[in-house]
mmCIF file of C-alpha atoms in Angstrom:
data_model
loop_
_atom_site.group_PDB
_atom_site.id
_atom_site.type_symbol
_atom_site.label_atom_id
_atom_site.label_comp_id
_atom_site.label_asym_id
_atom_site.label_seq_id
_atom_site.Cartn_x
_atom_site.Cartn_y
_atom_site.Cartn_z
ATOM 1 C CA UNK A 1 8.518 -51.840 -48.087
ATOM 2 C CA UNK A 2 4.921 -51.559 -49.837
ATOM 3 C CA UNK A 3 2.635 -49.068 -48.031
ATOM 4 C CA UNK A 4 -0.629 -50.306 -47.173
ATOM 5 C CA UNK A 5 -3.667 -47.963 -47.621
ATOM 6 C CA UNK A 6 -3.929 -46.823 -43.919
ATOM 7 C CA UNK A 7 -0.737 -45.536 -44.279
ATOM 8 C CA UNK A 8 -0.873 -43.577 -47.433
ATOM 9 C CA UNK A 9 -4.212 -42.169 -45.595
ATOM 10 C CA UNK A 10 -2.319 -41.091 -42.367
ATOM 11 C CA UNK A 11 0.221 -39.587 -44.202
ATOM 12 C CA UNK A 12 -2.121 -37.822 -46.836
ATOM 13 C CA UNK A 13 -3.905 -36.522 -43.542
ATOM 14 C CA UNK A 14 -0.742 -34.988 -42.293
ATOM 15 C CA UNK A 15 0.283 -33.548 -45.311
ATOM 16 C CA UNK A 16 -3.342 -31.736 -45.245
ATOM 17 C CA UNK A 17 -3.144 -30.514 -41.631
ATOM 18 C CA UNK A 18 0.411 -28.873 -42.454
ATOM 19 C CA UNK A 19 -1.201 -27.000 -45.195
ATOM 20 C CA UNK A 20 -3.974 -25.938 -43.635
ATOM 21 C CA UNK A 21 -2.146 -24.264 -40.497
ATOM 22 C CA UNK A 22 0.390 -22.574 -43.394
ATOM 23 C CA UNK A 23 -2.836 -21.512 -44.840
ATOM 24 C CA UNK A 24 -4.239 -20.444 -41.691
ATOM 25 C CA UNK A 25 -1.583 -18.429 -41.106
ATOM 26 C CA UNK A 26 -1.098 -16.728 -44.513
ATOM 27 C CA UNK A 27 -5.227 -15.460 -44.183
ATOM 28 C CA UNK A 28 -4.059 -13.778 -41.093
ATOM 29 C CA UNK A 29 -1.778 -12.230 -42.191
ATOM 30 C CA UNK A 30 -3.230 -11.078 -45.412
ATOM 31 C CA UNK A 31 -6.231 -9.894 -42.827
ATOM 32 C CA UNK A 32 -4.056 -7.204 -41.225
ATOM 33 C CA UNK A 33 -2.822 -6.249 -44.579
ATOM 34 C CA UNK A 34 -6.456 -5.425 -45.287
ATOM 35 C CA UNK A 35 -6.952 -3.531 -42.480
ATOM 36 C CA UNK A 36 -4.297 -1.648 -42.524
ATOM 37 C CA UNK A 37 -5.323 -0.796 -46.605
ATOM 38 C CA UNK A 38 -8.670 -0.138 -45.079
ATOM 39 C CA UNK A 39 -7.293 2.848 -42.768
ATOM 40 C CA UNK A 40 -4.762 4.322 -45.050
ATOM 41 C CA UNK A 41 -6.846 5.017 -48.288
ATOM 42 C CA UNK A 42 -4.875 6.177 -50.910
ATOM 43 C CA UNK A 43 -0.643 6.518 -50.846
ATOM 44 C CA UNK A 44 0.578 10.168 -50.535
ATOM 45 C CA UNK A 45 3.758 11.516 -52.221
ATOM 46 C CA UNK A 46 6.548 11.166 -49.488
ATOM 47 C CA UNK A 47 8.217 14.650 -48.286
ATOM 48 C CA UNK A 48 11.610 13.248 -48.447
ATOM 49 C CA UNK A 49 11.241 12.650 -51.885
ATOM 50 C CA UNK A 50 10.195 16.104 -53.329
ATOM 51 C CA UNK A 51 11.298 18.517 -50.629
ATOM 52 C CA UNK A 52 8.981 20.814 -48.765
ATOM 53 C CA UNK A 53 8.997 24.869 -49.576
ATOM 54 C CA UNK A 54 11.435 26.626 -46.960
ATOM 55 C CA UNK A 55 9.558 28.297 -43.764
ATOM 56 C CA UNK A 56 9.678 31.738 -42.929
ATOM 57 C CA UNK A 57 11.951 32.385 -40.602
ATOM 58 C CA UNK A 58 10.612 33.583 -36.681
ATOM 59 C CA UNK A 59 10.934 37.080 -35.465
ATOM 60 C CA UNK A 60 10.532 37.697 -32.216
ATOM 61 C CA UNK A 61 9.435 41.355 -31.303
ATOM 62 C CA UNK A 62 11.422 43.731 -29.526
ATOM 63 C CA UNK A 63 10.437 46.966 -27.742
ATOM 64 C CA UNK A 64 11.532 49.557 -30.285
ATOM 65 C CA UNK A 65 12.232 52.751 -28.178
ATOM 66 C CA UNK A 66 15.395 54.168 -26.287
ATOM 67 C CA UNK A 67 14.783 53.744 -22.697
ATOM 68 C CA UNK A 68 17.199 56.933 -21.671
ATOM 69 C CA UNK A 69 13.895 58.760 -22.765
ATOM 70 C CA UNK A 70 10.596 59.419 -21.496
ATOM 71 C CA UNK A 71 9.478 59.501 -25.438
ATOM 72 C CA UNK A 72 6.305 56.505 -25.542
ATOM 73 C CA UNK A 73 6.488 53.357 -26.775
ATOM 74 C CA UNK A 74 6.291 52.547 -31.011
ATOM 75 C CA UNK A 75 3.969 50.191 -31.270
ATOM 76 C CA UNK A 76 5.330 46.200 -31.258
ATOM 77 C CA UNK A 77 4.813 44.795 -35.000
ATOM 78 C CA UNK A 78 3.440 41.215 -35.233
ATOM 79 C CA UNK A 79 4.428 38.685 -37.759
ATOM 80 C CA UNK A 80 2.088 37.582 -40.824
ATOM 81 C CA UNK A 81 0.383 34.615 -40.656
ATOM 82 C CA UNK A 82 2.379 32.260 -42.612
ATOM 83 C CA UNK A 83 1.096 31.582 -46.119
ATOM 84 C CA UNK A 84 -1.698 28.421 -46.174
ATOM 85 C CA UNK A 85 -0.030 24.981 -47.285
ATOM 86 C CA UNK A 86 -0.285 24.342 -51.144
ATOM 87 C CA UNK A 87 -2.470 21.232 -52.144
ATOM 88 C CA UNK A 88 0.437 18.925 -52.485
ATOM 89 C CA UNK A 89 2.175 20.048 -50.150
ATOM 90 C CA UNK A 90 1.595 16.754 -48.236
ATOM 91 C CA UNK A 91 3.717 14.369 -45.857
ATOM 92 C CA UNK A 92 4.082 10.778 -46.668
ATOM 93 C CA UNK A 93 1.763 8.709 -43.804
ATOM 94 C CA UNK A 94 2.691 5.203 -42.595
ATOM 95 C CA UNK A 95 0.696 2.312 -44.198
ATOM 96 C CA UNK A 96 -0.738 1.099 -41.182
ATOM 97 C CA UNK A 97 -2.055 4.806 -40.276
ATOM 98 C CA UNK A 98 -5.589 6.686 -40.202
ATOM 99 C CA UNK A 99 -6.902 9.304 -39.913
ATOM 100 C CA UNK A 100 -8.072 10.871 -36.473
ATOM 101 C CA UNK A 101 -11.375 11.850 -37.448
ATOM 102 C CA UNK A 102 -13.233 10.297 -34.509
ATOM 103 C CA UNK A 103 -11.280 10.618 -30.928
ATOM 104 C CA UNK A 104 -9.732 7.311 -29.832
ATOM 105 C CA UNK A 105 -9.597 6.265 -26.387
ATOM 106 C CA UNK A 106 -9.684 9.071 -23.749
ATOM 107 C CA UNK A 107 -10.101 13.017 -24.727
ATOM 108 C CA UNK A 108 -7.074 14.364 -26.017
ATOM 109 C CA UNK A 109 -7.426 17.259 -23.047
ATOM 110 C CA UNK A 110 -7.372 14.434 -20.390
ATOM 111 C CA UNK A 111 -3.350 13.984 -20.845
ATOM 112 C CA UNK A 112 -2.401 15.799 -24.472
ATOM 113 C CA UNK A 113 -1.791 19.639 -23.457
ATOM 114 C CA UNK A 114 -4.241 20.840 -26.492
ATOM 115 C CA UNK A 115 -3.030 24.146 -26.693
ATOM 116 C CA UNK A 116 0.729 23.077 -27.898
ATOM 117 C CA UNK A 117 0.560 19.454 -28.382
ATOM 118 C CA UNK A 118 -0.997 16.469 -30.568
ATOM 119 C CA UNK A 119 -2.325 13.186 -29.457
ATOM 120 C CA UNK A 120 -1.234 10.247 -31.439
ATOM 121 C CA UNK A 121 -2.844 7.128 -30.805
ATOM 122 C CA UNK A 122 -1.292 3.608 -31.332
ATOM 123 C CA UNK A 123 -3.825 0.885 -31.606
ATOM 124 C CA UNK A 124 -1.681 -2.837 -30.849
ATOM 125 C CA UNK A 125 -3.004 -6.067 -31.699
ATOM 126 C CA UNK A 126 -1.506 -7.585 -28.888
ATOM 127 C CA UNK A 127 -0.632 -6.520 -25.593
ATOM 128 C CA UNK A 128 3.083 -5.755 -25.834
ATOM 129 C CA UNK A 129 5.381 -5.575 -22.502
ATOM 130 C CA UNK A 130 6.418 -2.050 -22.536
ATOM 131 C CA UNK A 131 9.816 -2.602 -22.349
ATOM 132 C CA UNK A 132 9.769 -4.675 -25.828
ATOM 133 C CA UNK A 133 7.622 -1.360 -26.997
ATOM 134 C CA UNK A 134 9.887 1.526 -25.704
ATOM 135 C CA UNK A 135 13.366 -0.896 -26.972
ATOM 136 C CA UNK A 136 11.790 -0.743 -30.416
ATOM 137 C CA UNK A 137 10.527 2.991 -29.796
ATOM 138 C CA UNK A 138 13.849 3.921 -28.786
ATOM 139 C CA UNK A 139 15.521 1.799 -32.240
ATOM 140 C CA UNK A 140 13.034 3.607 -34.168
ATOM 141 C CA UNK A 141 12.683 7.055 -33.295
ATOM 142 C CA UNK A 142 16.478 7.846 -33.736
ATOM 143 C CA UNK A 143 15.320 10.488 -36.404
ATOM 144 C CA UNK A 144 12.292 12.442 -34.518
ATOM 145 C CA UNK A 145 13.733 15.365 -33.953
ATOM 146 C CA UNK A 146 10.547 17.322 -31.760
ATOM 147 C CA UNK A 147 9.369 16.704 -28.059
ATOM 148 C CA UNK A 148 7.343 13.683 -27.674
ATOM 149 C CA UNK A 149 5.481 12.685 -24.082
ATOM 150 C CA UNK A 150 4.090 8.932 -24.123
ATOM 151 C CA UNK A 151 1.858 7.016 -22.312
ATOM 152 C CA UNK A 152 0.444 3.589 -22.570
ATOM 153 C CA UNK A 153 -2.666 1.527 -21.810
ATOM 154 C CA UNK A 154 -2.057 -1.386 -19.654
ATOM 155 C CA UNK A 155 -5.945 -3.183 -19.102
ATOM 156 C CA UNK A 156 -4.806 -5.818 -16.691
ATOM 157 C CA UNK A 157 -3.376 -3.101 -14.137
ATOM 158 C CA UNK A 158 -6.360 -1.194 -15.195
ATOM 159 C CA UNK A 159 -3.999 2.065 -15.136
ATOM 160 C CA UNK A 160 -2.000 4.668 -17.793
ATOM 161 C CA UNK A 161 1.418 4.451 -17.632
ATOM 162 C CA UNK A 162 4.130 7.067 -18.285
ATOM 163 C CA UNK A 163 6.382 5.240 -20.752
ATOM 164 C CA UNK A 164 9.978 5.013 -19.108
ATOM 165 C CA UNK A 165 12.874 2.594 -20.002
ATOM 166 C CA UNK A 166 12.309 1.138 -17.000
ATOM 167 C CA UNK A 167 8.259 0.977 -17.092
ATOM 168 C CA UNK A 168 6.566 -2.435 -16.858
ATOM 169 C CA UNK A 169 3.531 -3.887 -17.728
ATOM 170 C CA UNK A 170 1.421 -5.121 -21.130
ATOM 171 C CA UNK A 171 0.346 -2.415 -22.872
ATOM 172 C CA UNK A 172 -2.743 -2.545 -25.434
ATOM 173 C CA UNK A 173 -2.599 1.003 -26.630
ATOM 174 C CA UNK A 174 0.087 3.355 -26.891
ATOM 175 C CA UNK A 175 -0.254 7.600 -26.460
ATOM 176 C CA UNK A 176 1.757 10.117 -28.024
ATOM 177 C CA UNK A 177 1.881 13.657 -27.377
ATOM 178 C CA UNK A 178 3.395 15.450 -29.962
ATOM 179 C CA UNK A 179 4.676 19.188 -30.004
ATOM 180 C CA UNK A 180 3.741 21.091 -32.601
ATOM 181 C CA UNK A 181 6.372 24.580 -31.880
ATOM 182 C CA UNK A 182 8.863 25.597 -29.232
ATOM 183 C CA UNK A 183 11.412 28.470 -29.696
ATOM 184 C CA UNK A 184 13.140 26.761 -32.438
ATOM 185 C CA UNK A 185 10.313 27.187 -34.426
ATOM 186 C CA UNK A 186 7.276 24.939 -35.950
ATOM 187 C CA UNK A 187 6.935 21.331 -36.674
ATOM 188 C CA UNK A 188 8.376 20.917 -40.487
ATOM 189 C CA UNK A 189 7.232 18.942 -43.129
ATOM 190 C CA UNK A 190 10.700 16.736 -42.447
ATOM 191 C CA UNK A 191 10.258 16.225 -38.892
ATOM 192 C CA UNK A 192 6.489 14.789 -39.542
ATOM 193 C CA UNK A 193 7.805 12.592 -42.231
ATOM 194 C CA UNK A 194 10.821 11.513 -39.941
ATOM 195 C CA UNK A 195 7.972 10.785 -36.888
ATOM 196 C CA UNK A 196 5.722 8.774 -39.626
ATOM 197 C CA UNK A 197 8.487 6.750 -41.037
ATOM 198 C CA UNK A 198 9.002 5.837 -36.903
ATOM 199 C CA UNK A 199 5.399 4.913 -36.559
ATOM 200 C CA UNK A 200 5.430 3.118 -39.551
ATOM 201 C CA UNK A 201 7.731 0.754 -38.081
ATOM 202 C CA UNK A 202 6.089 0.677 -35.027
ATOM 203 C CA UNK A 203 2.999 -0.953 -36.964
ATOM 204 C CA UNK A 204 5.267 -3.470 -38.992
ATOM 205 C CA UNK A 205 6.621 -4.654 -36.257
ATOM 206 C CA UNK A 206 3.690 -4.900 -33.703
ATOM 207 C CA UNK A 207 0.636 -5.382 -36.695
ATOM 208 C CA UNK A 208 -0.617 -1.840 -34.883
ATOM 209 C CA UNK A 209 -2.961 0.963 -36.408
ATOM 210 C CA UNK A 210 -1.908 4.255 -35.617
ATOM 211 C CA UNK A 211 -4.636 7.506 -35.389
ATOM 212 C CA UNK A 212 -3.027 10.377 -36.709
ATOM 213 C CA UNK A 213 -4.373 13.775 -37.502
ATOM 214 C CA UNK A 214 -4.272 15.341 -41.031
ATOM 215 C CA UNK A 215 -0.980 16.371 -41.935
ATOM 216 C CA UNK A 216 -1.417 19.696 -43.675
ATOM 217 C CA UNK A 217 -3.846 20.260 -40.723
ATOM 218 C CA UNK A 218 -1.076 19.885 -38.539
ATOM 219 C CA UNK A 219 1.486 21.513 -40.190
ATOM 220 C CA UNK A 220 -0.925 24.796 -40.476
ATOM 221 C CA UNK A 221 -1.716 24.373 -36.799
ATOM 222 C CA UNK A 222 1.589 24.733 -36.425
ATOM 223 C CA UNK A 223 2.528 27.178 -37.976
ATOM 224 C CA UNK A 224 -0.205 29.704 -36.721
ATOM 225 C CA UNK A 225 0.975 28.488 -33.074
ATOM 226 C CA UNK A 226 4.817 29.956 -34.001
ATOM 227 C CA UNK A 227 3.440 32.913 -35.592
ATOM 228 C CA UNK A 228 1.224 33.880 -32.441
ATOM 229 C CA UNK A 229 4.390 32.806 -29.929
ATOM 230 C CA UNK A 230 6.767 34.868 -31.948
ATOM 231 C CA UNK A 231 4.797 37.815 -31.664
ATOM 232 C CA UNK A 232 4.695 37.522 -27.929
ATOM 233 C CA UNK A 233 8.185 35.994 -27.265
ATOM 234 C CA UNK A 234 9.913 38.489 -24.884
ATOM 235 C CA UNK A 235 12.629 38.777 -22.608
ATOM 236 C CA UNK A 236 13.536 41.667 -20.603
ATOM 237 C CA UNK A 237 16.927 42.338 -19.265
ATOM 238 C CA UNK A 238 18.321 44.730 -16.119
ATOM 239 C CA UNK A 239 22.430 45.533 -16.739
ATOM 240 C CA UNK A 240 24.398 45.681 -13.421
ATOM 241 C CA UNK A 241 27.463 47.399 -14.792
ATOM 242 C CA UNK A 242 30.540 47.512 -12.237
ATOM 243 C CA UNK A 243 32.109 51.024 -11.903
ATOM 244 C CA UNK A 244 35.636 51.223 -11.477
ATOM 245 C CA UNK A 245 36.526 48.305 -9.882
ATOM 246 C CA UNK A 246 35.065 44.923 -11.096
ATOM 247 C CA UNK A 247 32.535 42.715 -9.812
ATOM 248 C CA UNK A 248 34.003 39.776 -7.730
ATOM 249 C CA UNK A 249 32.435 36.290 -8.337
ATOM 250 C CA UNK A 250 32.608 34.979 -4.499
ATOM 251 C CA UNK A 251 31.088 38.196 -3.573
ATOM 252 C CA UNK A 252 28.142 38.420 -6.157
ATOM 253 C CA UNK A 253 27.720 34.390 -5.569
ATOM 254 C CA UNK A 254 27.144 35.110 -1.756
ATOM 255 C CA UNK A 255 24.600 37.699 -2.748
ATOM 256 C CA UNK A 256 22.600 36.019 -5.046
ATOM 257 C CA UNK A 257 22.200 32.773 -2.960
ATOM 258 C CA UNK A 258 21.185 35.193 0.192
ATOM 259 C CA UNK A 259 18.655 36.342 -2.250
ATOM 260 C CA UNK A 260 17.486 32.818 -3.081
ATOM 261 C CA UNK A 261 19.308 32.159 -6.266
ATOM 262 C CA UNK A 262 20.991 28.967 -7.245
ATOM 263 C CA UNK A 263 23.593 28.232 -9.800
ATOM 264 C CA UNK A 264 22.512 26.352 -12.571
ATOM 265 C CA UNK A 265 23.513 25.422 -16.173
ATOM 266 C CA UNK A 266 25.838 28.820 -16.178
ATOM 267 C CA UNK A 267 23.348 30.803 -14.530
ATOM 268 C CA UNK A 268 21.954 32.003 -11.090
ATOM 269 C CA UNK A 269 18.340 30.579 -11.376
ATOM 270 C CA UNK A 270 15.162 32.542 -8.995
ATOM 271 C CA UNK A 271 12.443 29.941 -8.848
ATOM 272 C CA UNK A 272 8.834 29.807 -7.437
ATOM 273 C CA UNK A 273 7.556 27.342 -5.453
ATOM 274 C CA UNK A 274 7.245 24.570 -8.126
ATOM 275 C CA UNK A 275 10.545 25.133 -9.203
ATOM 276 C CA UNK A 276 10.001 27.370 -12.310
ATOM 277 C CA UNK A 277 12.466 29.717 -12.990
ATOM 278 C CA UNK A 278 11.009 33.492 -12.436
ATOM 279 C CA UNK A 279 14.228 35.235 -13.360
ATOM 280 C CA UNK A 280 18.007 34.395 -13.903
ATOM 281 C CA UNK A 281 21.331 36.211 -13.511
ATOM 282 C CA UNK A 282 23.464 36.003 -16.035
ATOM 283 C CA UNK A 283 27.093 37.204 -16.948
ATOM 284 C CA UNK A 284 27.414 40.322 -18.819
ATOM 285 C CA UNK A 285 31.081 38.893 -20.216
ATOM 286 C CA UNK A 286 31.206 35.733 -22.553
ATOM 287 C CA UNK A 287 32.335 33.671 -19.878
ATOM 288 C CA UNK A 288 29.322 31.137 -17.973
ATOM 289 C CA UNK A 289 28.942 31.223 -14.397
ATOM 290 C CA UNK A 290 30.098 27.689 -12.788
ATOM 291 C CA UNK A 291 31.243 26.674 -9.081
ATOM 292 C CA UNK A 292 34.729 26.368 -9.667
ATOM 293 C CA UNK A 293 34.750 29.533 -11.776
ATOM 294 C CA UNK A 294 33.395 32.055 -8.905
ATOM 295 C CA UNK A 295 36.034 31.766 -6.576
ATOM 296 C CA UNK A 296 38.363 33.278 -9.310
ATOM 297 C CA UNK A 297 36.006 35.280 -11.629
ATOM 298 C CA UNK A 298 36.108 39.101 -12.049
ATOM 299 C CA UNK A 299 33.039 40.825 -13.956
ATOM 300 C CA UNK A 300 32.234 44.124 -15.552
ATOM 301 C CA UNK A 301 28.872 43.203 -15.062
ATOM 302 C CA UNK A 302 25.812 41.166 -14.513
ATOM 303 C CA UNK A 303 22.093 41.208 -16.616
ATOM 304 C CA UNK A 304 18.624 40.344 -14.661
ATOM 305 C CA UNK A 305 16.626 38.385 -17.260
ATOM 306 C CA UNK A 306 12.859 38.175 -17.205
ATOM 307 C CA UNK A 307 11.269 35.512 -19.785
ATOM 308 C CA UNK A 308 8.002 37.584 -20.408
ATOM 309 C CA UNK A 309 5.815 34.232 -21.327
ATOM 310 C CA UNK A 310 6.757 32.084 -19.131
ATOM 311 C CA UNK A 311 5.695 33.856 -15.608
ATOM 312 C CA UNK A 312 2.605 34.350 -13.824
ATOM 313 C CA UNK A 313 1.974 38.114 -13.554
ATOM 314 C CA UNK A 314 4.941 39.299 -15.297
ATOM 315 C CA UNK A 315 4.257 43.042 -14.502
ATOM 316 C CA UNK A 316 4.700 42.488 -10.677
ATOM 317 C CA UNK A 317 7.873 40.022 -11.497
ATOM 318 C CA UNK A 318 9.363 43.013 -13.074
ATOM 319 C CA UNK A 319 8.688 45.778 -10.531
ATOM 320 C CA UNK A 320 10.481 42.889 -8.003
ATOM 321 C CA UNK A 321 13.446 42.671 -10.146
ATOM 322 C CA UNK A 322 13.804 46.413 -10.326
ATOM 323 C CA UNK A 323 13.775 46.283 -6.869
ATOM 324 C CA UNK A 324 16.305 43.397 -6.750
ATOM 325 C CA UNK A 325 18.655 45.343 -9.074
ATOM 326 C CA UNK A 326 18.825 48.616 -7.219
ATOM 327 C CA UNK A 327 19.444 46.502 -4.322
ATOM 328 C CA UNK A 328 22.584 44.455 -5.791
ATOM 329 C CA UNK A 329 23.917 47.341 -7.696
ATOM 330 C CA UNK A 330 23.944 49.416 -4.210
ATOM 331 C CA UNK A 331 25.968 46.355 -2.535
ATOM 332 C CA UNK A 332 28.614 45.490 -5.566
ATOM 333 C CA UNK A 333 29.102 49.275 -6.339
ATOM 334 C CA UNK A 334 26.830 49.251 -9.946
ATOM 335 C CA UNK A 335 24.936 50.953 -12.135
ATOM 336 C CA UNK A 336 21.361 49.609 -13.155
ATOM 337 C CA UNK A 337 21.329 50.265 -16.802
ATOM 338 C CA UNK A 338 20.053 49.379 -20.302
ATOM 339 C CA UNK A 339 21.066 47.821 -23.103
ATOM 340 C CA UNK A 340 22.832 51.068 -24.884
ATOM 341 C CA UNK A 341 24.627 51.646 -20.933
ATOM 342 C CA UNK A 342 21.816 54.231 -20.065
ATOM 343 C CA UNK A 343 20.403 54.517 -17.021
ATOM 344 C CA UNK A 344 16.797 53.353 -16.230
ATOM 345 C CA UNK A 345 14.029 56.352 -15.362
ATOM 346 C CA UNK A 346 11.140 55.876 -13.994
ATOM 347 C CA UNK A 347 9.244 56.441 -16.754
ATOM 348 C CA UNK A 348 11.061 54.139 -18.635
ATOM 349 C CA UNK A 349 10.164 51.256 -15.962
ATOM 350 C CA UNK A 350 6.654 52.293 -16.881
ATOM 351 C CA UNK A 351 6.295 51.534 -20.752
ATOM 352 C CA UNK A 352 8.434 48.341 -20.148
ATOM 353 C CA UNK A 353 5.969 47.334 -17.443
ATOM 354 C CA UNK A 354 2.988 48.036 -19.498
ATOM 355 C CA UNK A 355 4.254 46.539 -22.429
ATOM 356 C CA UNK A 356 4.849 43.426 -20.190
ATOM 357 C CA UNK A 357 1.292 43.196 -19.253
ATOM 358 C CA UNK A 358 0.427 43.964 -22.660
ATOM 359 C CA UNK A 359 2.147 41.030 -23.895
ATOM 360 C CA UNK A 360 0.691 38.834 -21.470
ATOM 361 C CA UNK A 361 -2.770 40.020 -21.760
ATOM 362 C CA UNK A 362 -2.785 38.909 -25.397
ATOM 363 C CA UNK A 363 -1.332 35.510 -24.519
ATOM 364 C CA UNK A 364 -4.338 35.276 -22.086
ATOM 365 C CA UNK A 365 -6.599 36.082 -24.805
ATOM 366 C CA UNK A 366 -5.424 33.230 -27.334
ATOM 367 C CA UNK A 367 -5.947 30.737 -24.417
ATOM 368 C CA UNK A 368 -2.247 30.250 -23.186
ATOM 369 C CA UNK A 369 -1.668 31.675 -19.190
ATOM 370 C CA UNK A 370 1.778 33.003 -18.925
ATOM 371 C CA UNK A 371 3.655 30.918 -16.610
ATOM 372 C CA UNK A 372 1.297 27.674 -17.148
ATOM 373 C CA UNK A 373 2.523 24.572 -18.035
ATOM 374 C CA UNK A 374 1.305 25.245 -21.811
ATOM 375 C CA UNK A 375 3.234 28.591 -22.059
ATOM 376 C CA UNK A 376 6.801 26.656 -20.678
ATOM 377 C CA UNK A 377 6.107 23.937 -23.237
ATOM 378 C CA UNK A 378 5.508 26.579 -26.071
ATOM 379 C CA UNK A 379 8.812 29.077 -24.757
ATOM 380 C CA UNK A 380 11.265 26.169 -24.393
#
């Protein structure tokens, strides 16, 4: 059948409209592309390629005298500030990634704990349900290794919302807060590289910008907030060491819970009001503390623990778990003793106290409260 010239139009018209919604489509895309160029400026080398120099390695301090004598404390010696980061020392950033030199959004001090933790700000191009968000989160993130809060943005409910499994809701922006140290040390080179390699999936798969800080800023951030926790990182212990019969589980279990302990994770747990733990009691054998175990368990002895940073006014913690020693050593038939099976003097209590408030009066100074919520991150 011979087409007739209304036809050939109609169909050359159709052919045309195709192409232009194909070509539609391929400017936005190449538009994103362009903005995400825009953000990242130039590539940097990736970490996981040429590896990163090895950290030092954190020292805690410890109080260096013999507490069987009235002799005064040697004085507590405080780590070196790490060595700065070398100019190529760098971590590989995602494409879709800039930098964080203006804030983003809301103050990082409104949610971000500023003293131990980074914001990280996620920019999507479309409101995303945040369950599609935190499944691809959770797909991507397998690597990240470090403690991570998030939040998101959702501008229909007007509201932030802590990020959940379960949260729902369309979410236009995205919060991270990332750690930057805890007790196993500082943020590495690898672990940044493993969170960037996450968030650059993130903005493949959601056409998202992300606002992240400068990585060797970060990383020497870091690694002055280790050096300053290692220097005050200190735990004091009380020994409860039976005489010559040992200590019998059910009884030091219905002593401990009379005094307000509970069992926990292998240990007898004190707690404040908001739940923080003030002081444990621990085993002074191998063998954890559990339920079951109790009812059976014989002990030469039991060690009080005080976690120095992570109390509110340590040196009156510690005078009440003197107190609480004395008072369980007189009912199981112990001795209140130190490390090298000494006993405690008085003036021995003393220098440990002061060095207690000591400790926490420098941690005061640098802007972290023992016992906040800042100092529990950091000591975790």
């Amino acid at each position: 059948m011979q087409l007739t010239e209304l036809q050939i139009g109609l169909i050359a018209l159709g052919v045309a409209g195709v192409g232009a919604v194909v070509g539609y489509n391929m400017w936005q895309e190449r538009r994103h592309r362009q903005t995400a160029e825009r953000a990242l400026g130039e590539a940097r080398p990736d970490v996981l390629i040429n590896p990163p120099k090895t950290s030092q390695q954190r020292v805690e301090p410890t109080l260096d005298f013999d507490l069987s004598d009235d002799a005064p404390a040697s004085p507590v010696n405080t780590p070196a500030a790490p060595a700065a980061m070398d100019a190529d020392d760098t971590v590989a950033m995602p494409a879709m990634m800039a930098k964080a030199d203006e804030p983003v959004g809301e103050p990082a001090n409104v949610w971000a704990d500023e003293h131990v933790e980074q914001l990280v700000v996620i920019e999507l191009d479309e409101p995303v349900a945040a369950t599609d968000f935190q499944r691809a989160w959770g797909d991507l993130a397998q690597n990240v290794d470090v403690a991570l809060r998030l939040r998101g943005r959702d501008d229909q409910a007007g509201r932030w919302l802590t990020l959940t499994p379960e949260t729902a809701g369309m979410l236009s922006s995205v919060e991270l807060a990332l750690q930057v140290a805890d007790r196993r040390g500082a943020l590495s080179e690898q672990t940044l590289s493993a969170l960037a390699h996450a968030l650059q999936g993130v903005a493949d798969r959601f056409l998202a910008v992300v606002h992240f800080p400068d990585a060797a800023e970060l990383l020497r951030r870091a690694r002055e907030l280790d050096a300053f926790a290692a220097s005050v990182d200190v735990q004091i212990g009380i020994n409860l060491v039976a005489g010559e019969t040992p200590i019998s589980g059910t009884k030091l279990r219905a002593l401990a819970e009379a005094q307000g302990f509970a069992l926990s994770g292998g240990l007898f747990h004190a707690r404040d009001e908001t739940g923080a733990t003030i002081y444990t009691l621990g085993n002074l054998d191998a063998a954890q503390f559990s339920p079951e175990a109790m009812r059976t368990l014989s002990t030469q002895g039991v060690t009080l623990l005080l976690d120095v940073p992570t109390v509110a006014d340590g040196a009156r913690q510690f005078d009440r778990m003197v107190a609480l020693a004395e008072q369980f050593a007189h009912t199981l038939g112990a001795s209140v003793v130190d490390d090298n099976r000494h006993p405690l003097s008085p003036a021995s209590l003393g220098v440990i106290r002061a060095k207690i408030a000591e400790f926490q009066g420098r941690m005061t100074q640098f802007g972290i409260a023992p016992g906040s919520a800042s100092a529990r991150r950091l000591f975790s």
